[in-house]
Amino acid sequence: EDCWGAIDGKVYDLTEFADRHPGGPSVIMSWAGKEASEVYNHIHKGININSYLRPEALVGDLGIDEDLMSESFWHSLRLARINELKEELHRLHGGDADAHPSTRPTPTKVSVASLLKHKGLRGSLRAQLQSLETQKRAALDVEDFGQAQQIKSALVCLH
């Protein structure tokens, strides 16, 4: 029902804004309940979130412990997220997450397009796959084959 997120130490109710977001509501929903400063600031390059939101969207301060903002903390979060994505992809391929690796079926190569059509795909994973696929197509359109290969490698890592 509600979609709250944190950016730059502030908590915002993004429920109303999600439908107006240029990237669609799934982008906002994939960050619901999370601290999204790093991603937001990387994409929006210094634009204050308040310029997009109504004043009443600000719920309050997050009260972040500065030690939690260290690079090692973010690295551990990224590693945890990579493991979550791998488990999700494995689940989509019918694997048993609790099975010993030697007894799991060998994963087959699946296209991003077929993954995006899968009804069991979580919204956040779907948004990440769509974003990477769009970036890859954009790189190919401008003939930046090196960038396209890097993005393709990122997609392969998710398989």
XYZ file of N, CA and C in Angstrom:
477
model
N 0.822 -1.188 0.000
C 0.000 0.000 0.000
C 0.869 1.255 0.000
N 1.799 1.341 0.942
C 2.701 2.488 1.020
C 4.079 2.086 0.524
N 4.782 3.057 -0.014
C 6.128 2.821 -0.508
C 7.037 3.900 0.068
N 7.791 3.525 1.081
C 8.712 4.459 1.712
C 10.128 4.079 1.344
N 10.989 5.078 1.249
C 12.390 4.830 0.966
C 13.236 5.923 1.586
N 14.525 5.657 1.727
C 15.434 6.621 2.340
C 16.465 7.090 1.319
N 16.678 8.403 1.309
C 17.682 9.015 0.441
C 18.355 10.130 1.224
N 19.675 10.079 1.251
C 20.481 11.100 1.916
C 20.048 11.359 3.357
N 19.769 10.280 4.085
C 19.461 10.387 5.507
C 18.043 10.803 5.832
N 17.203 10.920 4.813
C 15.798 11.293 5.024
C 14.897 10.165 4.531
N 13.765 9.988 5.199
C 12.787 8.985 4.803
C 11.654 9.690 4.069
N 11.289 9.133 2.911
C 10.244 9.725 2.081
C 9.147 8.712 1.801
N 7.906 9.209 1.744
C 6.784 8.400 1.292
C 6.715 8.594 -0.224
N 7.097 7.567 -0.964
C 7.196 7.647 -2.421
C 5.977 7.050 -3.120
N 4.933 6.739 -2.349
C 3.751 6.077 -2.883
C 3.159 6.846 -4.057
N 2.890 8.119 -3.858
C 2.263 8.938 -4.901
C 3.217 9.166 -6.064
N 4.505 9.330 -5.789
C 5.483 9.626 -6.825
C 5.768 8.429 -7.725
N 5.596 7.217 -7.211
C 5.948 6.011 -7.974
C 5.282 5.995 -9.343
N 4.017 6.388 -9.418
C 3.306 6.389 -10.705
C 3.802 7.479 -11.645
N 4.404 8.527 -11.106
C 4.916 9.623 -11.939
C 6.371 9.440 -12.329
N 7.048 8.460 -11.757
C 8.477 8.288 -12.033
C 8.687 7.949 -13.510
N 9.591 8.653 -14.186
C 9.807 8.408 -15.617
C 10.214 6.973 -15.953
N 10.875 6.310 -15.042
C 11.277 4.921 -15.268
C 10.195 3.917 -14.909
N 9.063 4.417 -14.437
C 7.956 3.541 -14.066
C 7.965 3.209 -12.587
N 6.828 2.755 -12.067
C 6.711 2.464 -10.637
C 7.602 1.321 -10.169
N 7.954 0.392 -11.054
C 8.762 -0.749 -10.617
C 10.145 -0.310 -10.140
N 10.663 0.779 -10.719
C 11.972 1.279 -10.287
C 11.882 1.741 -8.832
N 10.845 2.503 -8.520
C 10.656 3.007 -7.153
C 10.356 1.843 -6.214
N 9.476 0.952 -6.631
C 9.074 -0.163 -5.762
C 10.249 -1.089 -5.446
N 11.208 -1.201 -6.366
C 12.344 -2.079 -6.103
C 13.216 -1.543 -4.972
N 13.073 -0.264 -4.638
C 13.845 0.332 -3.539
C 12.990 0.606 -2.309
N 11.758 0.145 -2.293
C 10.871 0.362 -1.150
C 11.475 -0.244 0.106
N 11.485 0.533 1.173
C 12.003 0.052 2.448
C 13.517 -0.008 2.518
N 14.186 0.603 1.551
C 15.651 0.516 1.506
C 16.274 1.903 1.496
N 17.572 1.928 1.746
C 18.370 3.154 1.685
C 18.912 3.246 0.262
N 18.454 4.202 -0.520
C 18.767 4.268 -1.948
C 19.661 5.445 -2.329
N 20.356 6.052 -1.377
C 21.164 7.247 -1.657
C 22.198 7.015 -2.747
N 22.938 5.926 -2.642
C 24.027 5.688 -3.591
C 23.490 5.590 -5.020
N 22.429 4.835 -5.208
C 21.849 4.674 -6.545
C 21.229 5.991 -7.018
N 20.445 6.622 -6.159
C 19.793 7.878 -6.538
C 20.826 8.929 -6.955
N 21.839 9.130 -6.136
C 22.837 10.162 -6.420
C 23.673 9.839 -7.651
N 23.879 8.559 -7.913
C 24.615 8.171 -9.114
C 23.804 8.511 -10.370
N 22.523 8.257 -10.332
C 21.663 8.497 -11.500
C 21.325 9.972 -11.654
N 21.002 10.640 -10.549
C 20.472 12.008 -10.628
C 21.524 13.098 -10.442
N 22.757 12.742 -10.221
C 23.911 13.663 -10.226
C 23.642 15.026 -9.575
N 23.430 15.023 -8.276
C 23.336 16.266 -7.524
C 21.973 16.930 -7.493
N 20.964 16.338 -8.103
C 19.614 16.919 -8.052
C 18.964 16.479 -6.750
N 18.549 17.455 -5.955
C 17.927 17.162 -4.668
C 16.573 16.496 -4.894
N 16.324 15.416 -4.189
C 15.073 14.665 -4.354
C 13.843 15.527 -4.097
N 14.008 16.546 -3.246
C 12.870 17.409 -2.928
C 12.340 18.150 -4.146
N 13.153 18.287 -5.190
C 12.669 18.956 -6.398
C 11.665 18.087 -7.155
N 11.617 16.796 -6.855
C 10.680 15.885 -7.509
C 9.425 15.605 -6.675
N 9.534 15.838 -5.373
C 8.475 15.407 -4.456
C 7.717 16.580 -3.857
N 6.518 16.293 -3.421
C 5.737 17.282 -2.672
C 6.311 17.356 -1.259
N 6.216 18.521 -0.611
C 6.806 18.674 0.730
C 6.312 17.637 1.738
N 5.054 17.233 1.620
C 4.504 16.266 2.583
C 5.047 14.852 2.382
N 5.813 14.625 1.332
C 6.410 13.303 1.112
C 7.537 13.023 2.119
N 8.140 14.074 2.668
C 9.192 13.885 3.665
C 8.564 13.389 4.963
N 8.982 12.193 5.381
C 8.446 11.587 6.601
C 9.297 11.975 7.802
N 10.627 12.006 7.626
C 11.506 12.370 8.729
C 12.938 11.938 8.466
N 13.756 12.033 9.514
C 15.162 11.660 9.419
C 15.333 10.159 9.589
N 16.304 9.618 8.881
C 16.593 8.193 8.985
C 17.415 7.889 10.224
N 18.300 8.791 10.610
C 19.154 8.548 11.767
C 20.209 7.504 11.472
N 20.973 7.722 10.407
C 21.973 6.759 9.953
C 23.218 6.825 10.817
N 23.740 5.668 11.158
C 25.023 5.555 11.826
C 26.094 5.721 10.749
N 26.954 6.713 10.883
C 27.958 6.995 9.855
C 28.855 5.796 9.558
N 29.077 4.904 10.541
C 29.896 3.718 10.300
C 29.239 2.786 9.281
N 27.915 2.852 9.182
C 27.208 2.006 8.227
C 27.346 2.513 6.797
N 27.876 3.700 6.632
C 28.017 4.275 5.302
C 29.403 4.008 4.705
N 30.232 3.230 5.364
C 31.585 2.976 4.886
C 31.552 2.145 3.604
N 32.637 2.206 2.853
C 32.734 1.433 1.609
C 32.653 -0.065 1.893
N 33.223 -0.522 2.999
C 33.166 -1.955 3.311
C 31.724 -2.395 3.601
N 30.939 -1.511 4.219
C 29.527 -1.832 4.468
C 28.788 -1.979 3.138
N 28.996 -1.006 2.214
C 28.332 -1.059 0.909
C 28.787 -2.291 0.141
N 30.067 -2.633 0.245
C 30.579 -3.818 -0.445
C 29.874 -5.067 0.079
N 29.710 -5.160 1.390
C 29.033 -6.334 1.948
C 27.570 -6.387 1.499
N 26.919 -5.233 1.378
C 25.543 -5.211 0.878
C 25.484 -5.656 -0.581
N 26.445 -5.189 -1.390
C 26.467 -5.587 -2.798
C 26.667 -7.093 -2.927
N 27.581 -7.657 -2.142
C 27.802 -9.103 -2.191
C 26.548 -9.870 -1.776
N 25.880 -9.387 -0.748
C 24.643 -10.041 -0.309
C 23.587 -9.977 -1.407
N 23.510 -8.836 -2.098
C 22.524 -8.683 -3.170
C 22.845 -9.599 -4.350
N 24.124 -9.738 -4.679
C 24.529 -10.642 -5.755
C 24.104 -12.072 -5.414
N 24.314 -12.472 -4.164
C 23.900 -13.817 -3.747
C 22.393 -13.991 -3.817
N 21.642 -12.951 -3.437
C 20.177 -13.015 -3.543
C 19.755 -13.210 -4.994
N 20.368 -12.449 -5.901
C 20.019 -12.555 -7.317
C 20.362 -13.933 -7.874
N 21.501 -14.469 -7.478
C 21.882 -15.804 -7.934
C 20.883 -16.841 -7.443
N 20.478 -16.714 -6.186
C 19.498 -17.652 -5.637
C 18.165 -17.529 -6.361
N 17.755 -16.298 -6.665
C 16.498 -16.070 -7.382
C 16.550 -16.696 -8.777
N 17.648 -16.498 -9.483
C 17.794 -17.097 -10.803
C 17.794 -18.622 -10.710
N 18.463 -19.140 -9.705
C 18.486 -20.591 -9.513
C 17.073 -21.115 -9.254
N 16.326 -20.400 -8.428
C 14.946 -20.794 -8.131
C 14.098 -20.782 -9.397
N 14.300 -19.773 -10.244
C 13.543 -19.681 -11.487
C 13.838 -20.842 -12.430
N 15.031 -21.380 -12.317
C 15.402 -22.515 -13.164
C 14.982 -23.838 -12.557
N 14.213 -23.793 -11.483
C 13.688 -25.013 -10.882
C 14.628 -25.708 -9.929
N 15.693 -25.037 -9.545
C 16.658 -25.645 -8.632
C 16.174 -25.615 -7.202
N 16.696 -26.485 -6.410
C 16.396 -26.534 -4.989
C 17.476 -25.736 -4.269
N 17.107 -24.600 -3.685
C 18.076 -23.711 -3.039
C 18.801 -24.394 -1.881
N 18.155 -25.394 -1.256
C 18.770 -26.054 -0.117
C 19.611 -27.268 -0.513
N 19.556 -27.655 -1.770
C 20.295 -28.846 -2.208
C 21.789 -28.565 -2.216
N 22.559 -29.621 -2.000
C 24.014 -29.512 -2.079
C 24.381 -29.155 -3.520
N 25.400 -28.284 -3.728
C 25.739 -27.867 -5.087
C 25.984 -29.033 -6.052
N 26.526 -30.146 -5.571
C 26.811 -31.267 -6.467
C 25.542 -31.986 -6.910
N 24.422 -31.805 -6.179
C 23.175 -32.478 -6.551
C 22.219 -31.567 -7.295
N 22.572 -30.289 -7.409
C 21.714 -29.357 -8.139
C 21.836 -29.603 -9.630
N 20.755 -29.373 -10.360
C 20.845 -29.523 -11.810
C 21.759 -28.449 -12.394
N 22.420 -28.778 -13.482
C 23.282 -27.818 -14.148
C 22.407 -26.754 -14.787
N 22.676 -25.470 -14.490
C 21.827 -24.430 -15.054
C 21.986 -24.363 -16.572
N 20.883 -24.087 -17.234
C 20.932 -23.914 -18.677
C 20.946 -22.425 -18.983
N 21.483 -22.094 -20.134
C 21.562 -20.702 -20.527
C 20.173 -20.240 -20.950
N 19.728 -19.116 -20.397
C 18.407 -18.585 -20.673
C 18.571 -17.135 -21.103
N 17.801 -16.731 -22.096
C 17.908 -15.351 -22.558
C 17.230 -14.410 -21.561
N 17.683 -13.157 -21.574
C 17.078 -12.144 -20.711
C 15.607 -11.977 -21.083
N 15.306 -12.019 -22.377
C 13.914 -11.859 -22.828
C 13.015 -12.935 -22.221
N 13.491 -14.185 -22.200
C 12.655 -15.248 -21.628
C 12.532 -15.098 -20.113
N 13.598 -14.619 -19.447
C 13.507 -14.377 -18.008
C 12.472 -13.301 -17.706
N 12.461 -12.242 -18.503
C 11.532 -11.135 -18.266
C 10.080 -11.567 -18.452
N 9.846 -12.609 -19.223
C 8.483 -13.116 -19.439
C 8.027 -14.034 -18.318
N 8.972 -14.495 -17.482
C 8.662 -15.441 -16.415
C 7.775 -14.780 -15.367
N 6.639 -15.373 -15.063
C 5.678 -14.787 -14.126
C 6.175 -14.781 -12.683
N 7.114 -15.659 -12.326
C 7.603 -15.742 -10.963
C 8.763 -14.801 -10.666
N 9.150 -13.991 -11.638
C 10.290 -13.092 -11.468
C 9.912 -11.928 -10.559
N 10.711 -11.725 -9.507
C 10.465 -10.623 -8.573
C 10.612 -9.287 -9.286
N 9.845 -8.295 -8.846
C 9.876 -6.967 -9.460
C 11.242 -6.325 -9.450
N 11.989 -6.453 -8.358
C 13.298 -5.806 -8.280
C 14.285 -6.447 -9.253
N 14.237 -7.771 -9.376
C 15.117 -8.447 -10.321
C 14.714 -8.100 -11.750
N 13.411 -8.053 -12.002
C 12.916 -7.686 -13.328
C 13.415 -6.287 -13.704
N 13.341 -5.344 -12.768
C 13.793 -3.974 -13.034
C 15.293 -3.943 -13.327
N 16.080 -4.721 -12.587
C 17.527 -4.747 -12.819
C 17.856 -5.351 -14.178
N 17.183 -6.432 -14.529
C 17.426 -7.056 -15.825
C 17.017 -6.124 -16.967
N 15.871 -5.456 -16.822
C 15.427 -4.517 -17.851
C 16.419 -3.374 -18.003
N 16.906 -2.870 -16.892
C 17.864 -1.769 -16.930
C 19.156 -2.179 -17.635
N 19.691 -3.350 -17.287
C 20.914 -3.820 -17.934
C 20.699 -4.070 -19.424
N 19.567 -4.642 -19.777
C 19.279 -4.903 -21.188
C 19.154 -3.591 -21.963
N 18.515 -2.596 -21.365
C 18.390 -1.285 -22.016
C 19.757 -0.631 -22.184
N 20.598 -0.708 -21.153
C 21.949 -0.145 -21.243
C 22.753 -0.837 -22.337
N 22.592 -2.157 -22.447
C 23.319 -2.910 -23.478
C 22.875 -2.471 -24.868
N 21.547 -2.345 -25.058
C 21.039 -1.912 -26.363
C 21.513 -0.513 -26.711
N 21.523 0.384 -25.717
C 21.979 1.758 -25.955
C 23.455 1.772 -26.349
N 24.255 0.959 -25.688
C 25.680 0.888 -26.020
C 25.880 0.349 -27.431
N 25.090 -0.638 -27.805
C 25.192 -1.180 -29.156
C 24.743 -0.163 -30.199
N 23.712 0.619 -29.876
C 23.212 1.631 -30.814
C 24.280 2.658 -31.163
N 25.117 3.003 -30.188
C 26.173 3.989 -30.462
C 27.498 3.297 -30.768
N 27.415 1.995 -31.012
C 28.570 1.181 -31.386
C 29.676 1.211 -30.337
N 29.284 1.294 -29.058
C 30.237 1.185 -27.959
C 30.276 -0.288 -27.560
N 30.980 -1.072 -28.367
C 30.972 -2.514 -28.189
C 31.660 -2.949 -26.901
N 32.633 -2.177 -26.440
C 33.293 -2.494 -25.173
C 32.311 -2.395 -24.019
N 31.541 -1.306 -23.993
C 30.528 -1.114 -22.945
C 29.459 -2.197 -23.051
N 29.033 -2.512 -24.269
C 28.012 -3.545 -24.459
C 28.511 -4.886 -23.927
N 29.790 -5.197 -24.152
C 30.352 -6.454 -23.664
C 30.397 -6.481 -22.141
N 30.726 -5.337 -21.505
C 30.749 -5.271 -20.045
C 29.354 -5.524 -19.485
N 28.346 -4.930 -20.102
C 26.967 -5.102 -19.631
C 26.528 -6.545 -19.863
N 26.898 -7.104 -21.022
C 26.569 -8.508 -21.295
C 27.196 -9.406 -20.236
N 28.425 -9.107 -19.840
C 29.095 -9.895 -18.796
C 28.342 -9.791 -17.479
N 27.837 -8.599 -17.160
C 27.050 -8.418 -15.928
C 25.789 -9.255 -15.985
N 25.150 -9.308 -17.158
C 23.956 -10.126 -17.317
C 24.292 -11.614 -17.154
N 25.421 -12.033 -17.713
C 25.841 -13.431 -17.593
C 26.088 -13.789 -16.140
N 26.666 -12.847 -15.380
C 26.904 -13.094 -13.947
C 25.598 -13.346 -13.201
N 24.522 -12.711 -13.658
C 23.216 -12.922 -13.013
C 22.638 -14.292 -13.359
N 23.048 -14.859 -14.485
C 22.587 -16.194 -14.852
C 23.229 -17.147 -13.926
